[in-house]
Coordinates of C-alpha atoms in Angstrom, one line a residue:
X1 CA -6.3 -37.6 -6.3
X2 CA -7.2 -37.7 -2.4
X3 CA -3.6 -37.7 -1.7
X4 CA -3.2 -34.9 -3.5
X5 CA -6.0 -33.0 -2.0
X6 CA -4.1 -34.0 1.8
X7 CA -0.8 -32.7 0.7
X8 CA -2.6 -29.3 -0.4
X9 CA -4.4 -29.0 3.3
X10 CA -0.8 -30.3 4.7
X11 CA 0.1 -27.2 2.8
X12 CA -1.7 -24.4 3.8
X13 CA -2.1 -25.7 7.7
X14 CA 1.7 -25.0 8.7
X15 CA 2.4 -22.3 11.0
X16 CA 5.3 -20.9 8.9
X17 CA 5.2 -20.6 4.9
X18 CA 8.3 -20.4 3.0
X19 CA 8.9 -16.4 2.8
X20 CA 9.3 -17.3 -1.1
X21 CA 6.1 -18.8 -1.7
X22 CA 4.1 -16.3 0.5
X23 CA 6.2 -13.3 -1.9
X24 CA 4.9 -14.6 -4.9
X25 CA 1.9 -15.4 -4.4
X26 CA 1.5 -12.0 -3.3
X27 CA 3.3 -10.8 -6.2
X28 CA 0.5 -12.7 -8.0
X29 CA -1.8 -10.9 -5.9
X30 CA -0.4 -7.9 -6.8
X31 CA -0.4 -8.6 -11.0
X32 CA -4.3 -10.2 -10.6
X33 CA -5.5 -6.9 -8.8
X34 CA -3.7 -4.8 -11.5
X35 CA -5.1 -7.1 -13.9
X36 CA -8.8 -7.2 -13.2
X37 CA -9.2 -4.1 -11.3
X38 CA -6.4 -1.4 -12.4
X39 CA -5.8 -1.1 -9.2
X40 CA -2.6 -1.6 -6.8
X41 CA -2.7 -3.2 -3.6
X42 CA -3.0 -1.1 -0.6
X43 CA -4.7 -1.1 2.8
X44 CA -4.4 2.1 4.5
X45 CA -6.5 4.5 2.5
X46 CA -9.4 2.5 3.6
X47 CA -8.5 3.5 7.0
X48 CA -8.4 7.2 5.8
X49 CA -11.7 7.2 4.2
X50 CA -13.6 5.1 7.3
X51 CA -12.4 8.3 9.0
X52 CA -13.4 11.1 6.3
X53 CA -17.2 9.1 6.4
X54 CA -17.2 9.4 10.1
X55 CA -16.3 12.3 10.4
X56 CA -18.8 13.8 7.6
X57 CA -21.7 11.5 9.3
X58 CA -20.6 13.4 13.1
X59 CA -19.8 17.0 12.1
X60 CA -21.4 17.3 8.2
X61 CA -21.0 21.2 8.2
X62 CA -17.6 21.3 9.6
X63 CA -16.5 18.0 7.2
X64 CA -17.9 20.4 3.7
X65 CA -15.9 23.3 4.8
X66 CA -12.6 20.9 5.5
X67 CA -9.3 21.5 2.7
X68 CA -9.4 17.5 2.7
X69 CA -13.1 17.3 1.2
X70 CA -12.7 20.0 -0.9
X71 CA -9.1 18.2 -2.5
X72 CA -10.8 15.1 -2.3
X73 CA -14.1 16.6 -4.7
X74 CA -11.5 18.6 -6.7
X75 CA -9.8 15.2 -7.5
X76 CA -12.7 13.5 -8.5
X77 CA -11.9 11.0 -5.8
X78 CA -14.6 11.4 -2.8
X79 CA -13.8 9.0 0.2
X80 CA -15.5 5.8 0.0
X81 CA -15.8 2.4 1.2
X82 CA -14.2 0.4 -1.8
X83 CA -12.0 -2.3 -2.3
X84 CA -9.4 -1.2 -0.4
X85 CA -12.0 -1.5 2.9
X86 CA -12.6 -5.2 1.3
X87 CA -9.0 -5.8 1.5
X88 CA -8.9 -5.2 5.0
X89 CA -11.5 -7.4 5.8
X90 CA -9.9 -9.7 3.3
X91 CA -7.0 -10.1 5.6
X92 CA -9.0 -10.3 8.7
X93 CA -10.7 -13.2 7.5
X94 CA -8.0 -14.6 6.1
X95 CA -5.7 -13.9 9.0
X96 CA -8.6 -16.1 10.9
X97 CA -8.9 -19.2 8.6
X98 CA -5.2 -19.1 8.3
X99 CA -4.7 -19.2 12.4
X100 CA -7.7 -22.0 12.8
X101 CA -6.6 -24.5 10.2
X102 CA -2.4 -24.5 11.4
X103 CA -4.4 -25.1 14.9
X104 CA -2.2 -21.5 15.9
X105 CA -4.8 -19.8 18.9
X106 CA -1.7 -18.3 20.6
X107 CA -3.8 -15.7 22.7
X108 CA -0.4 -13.9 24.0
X109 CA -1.5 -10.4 24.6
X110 CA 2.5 -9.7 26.3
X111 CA 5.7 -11.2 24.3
X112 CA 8.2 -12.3 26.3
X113 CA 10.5 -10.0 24.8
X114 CA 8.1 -7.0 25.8
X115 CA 7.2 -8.1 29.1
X116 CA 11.3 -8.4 29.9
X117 CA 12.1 -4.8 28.7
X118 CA 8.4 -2.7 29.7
X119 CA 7.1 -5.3 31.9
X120 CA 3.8 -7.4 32.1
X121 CA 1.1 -4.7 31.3
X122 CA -1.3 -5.7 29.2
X123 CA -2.8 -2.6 28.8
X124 CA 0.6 -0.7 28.2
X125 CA 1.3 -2.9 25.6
X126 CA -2.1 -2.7 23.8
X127 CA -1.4 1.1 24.2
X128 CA 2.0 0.9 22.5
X129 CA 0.5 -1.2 20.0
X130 CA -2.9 1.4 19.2
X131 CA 0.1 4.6 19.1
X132 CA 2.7 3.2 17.2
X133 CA -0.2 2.0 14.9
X134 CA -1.6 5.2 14.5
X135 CA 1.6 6.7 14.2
X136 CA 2.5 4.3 11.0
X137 CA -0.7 5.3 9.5
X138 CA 0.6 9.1 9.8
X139 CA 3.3 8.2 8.2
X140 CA 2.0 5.6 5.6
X141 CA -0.4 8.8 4.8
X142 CA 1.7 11.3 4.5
X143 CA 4.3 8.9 2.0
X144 CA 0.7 8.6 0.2
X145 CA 1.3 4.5 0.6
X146 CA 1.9 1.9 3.3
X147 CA 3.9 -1.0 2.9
X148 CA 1.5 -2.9 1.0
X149 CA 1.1 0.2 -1.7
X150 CA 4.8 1.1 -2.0
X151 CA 6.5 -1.6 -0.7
X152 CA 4.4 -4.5 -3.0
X153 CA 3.0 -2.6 -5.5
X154 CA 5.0 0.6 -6.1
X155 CA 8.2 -2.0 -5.9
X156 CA 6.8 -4.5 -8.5
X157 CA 6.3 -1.5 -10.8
X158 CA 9.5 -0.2 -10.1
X159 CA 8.8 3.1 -8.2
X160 CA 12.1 4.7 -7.4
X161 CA 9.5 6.8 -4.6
X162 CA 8.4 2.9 -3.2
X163 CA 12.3 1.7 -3.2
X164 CA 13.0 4.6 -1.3
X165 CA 10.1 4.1 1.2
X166 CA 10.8 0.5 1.6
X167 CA 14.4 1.3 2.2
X168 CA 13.8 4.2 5.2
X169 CA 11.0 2.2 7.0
X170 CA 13.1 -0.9 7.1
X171 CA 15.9 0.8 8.2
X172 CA 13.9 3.0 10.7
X173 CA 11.7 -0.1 12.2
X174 CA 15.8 -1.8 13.0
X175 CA 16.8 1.6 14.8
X176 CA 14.1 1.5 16.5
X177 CA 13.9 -2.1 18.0
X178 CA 17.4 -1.8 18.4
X179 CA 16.6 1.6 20.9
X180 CA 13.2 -0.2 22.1
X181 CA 15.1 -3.1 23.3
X182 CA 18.5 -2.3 23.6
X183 CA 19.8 -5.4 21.9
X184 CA 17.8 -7.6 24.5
X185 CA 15.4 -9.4 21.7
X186 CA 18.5 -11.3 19.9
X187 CA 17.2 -14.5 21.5
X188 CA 13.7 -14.0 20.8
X189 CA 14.8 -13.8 16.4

């Protein structure tokens, strides 16, 4: 029984998981959360409702009058903080466990594969990071899912609109490393 109980920490305190154990457990994931909470896995509509509340909390008045409130009330749907904000911290915190037990506190703000094509800036980088962040939430909005919604969820249920999402954002995030980098990462993959 102990060395069973060593092989399981063995387990789970690697830096790299097998790409098909980490897809189906989150493909587990996915079935528990539709399961138990009728609900499908997705992370960035907690980042649009954190906004909606701020925003109603800073300007209330202008917030009322807004076409996004008023869809939202129409809807039934007013913007929360509900699972999909616990997901998010879900992921933080497990992001954190997962980095302490493999013993992985890599601190590197600059890749090397950044620093050789844009340089050593830390704070150009973090920039890059915040915009292109904020521009995939854009997106992920607009598509009404992120990868985690469409690509996971919508996909496991068969969602021609998720297969098609998945499809364009892989292909777009290749075109544009390949035009970031100009083929200079190879060695980096």
């Amino acid at each position: 029984m102990h060395q069973q109980g060593e092989k399981m920490i063995d387990a789970v305190s690697q830096k790299s998981w097998s790409p098909y154990v980490v897809g189906s457990l989150i493909g587990i994931l996915s079935w528990f959360s539709f399961a138990t909470a009728d609900k499908p896995l997705g992370i960035t509509t907690a980042f649009e409702h954190a906004a909606a509340l701020t925003w109603a909390a800073a300007i209330p008045d202008m917030a009322e009058q807004h076409p996004y409130f008023a869809a939202k009330r129409a809807e039934g749907k007013p913007p929360i903080i509900g699972w999909e904000a616990m997901l998010v911290v879900g992921v933080f915190f497990g992001a954190l466990l997962s980095a302490r037990l493999s013993g992985d506190q890599n601190r590197l703000w600059v890749p090397p594969m950044w620093e050789r094509r844009f340089g050593p800036s830390k704070w150009k980088r973090l920039s890059a990071a915040f915009l292109s962040a904020a521009l995939m939430m854009f997106g992920a909005r607009l598509a009404q899912g992120c990868t985690s919604g469409h690509g996971i969820s919508g996909s496991l249920q068969l969602a021609v609109s998720s297969w098609l999402f998945i499809s364009i954002a892989f292909g777009v995030a290749i075109l544009t490393a390949l035009a970031m980098y100009r083929g200079q990462g190879v060695q980096d993959v």
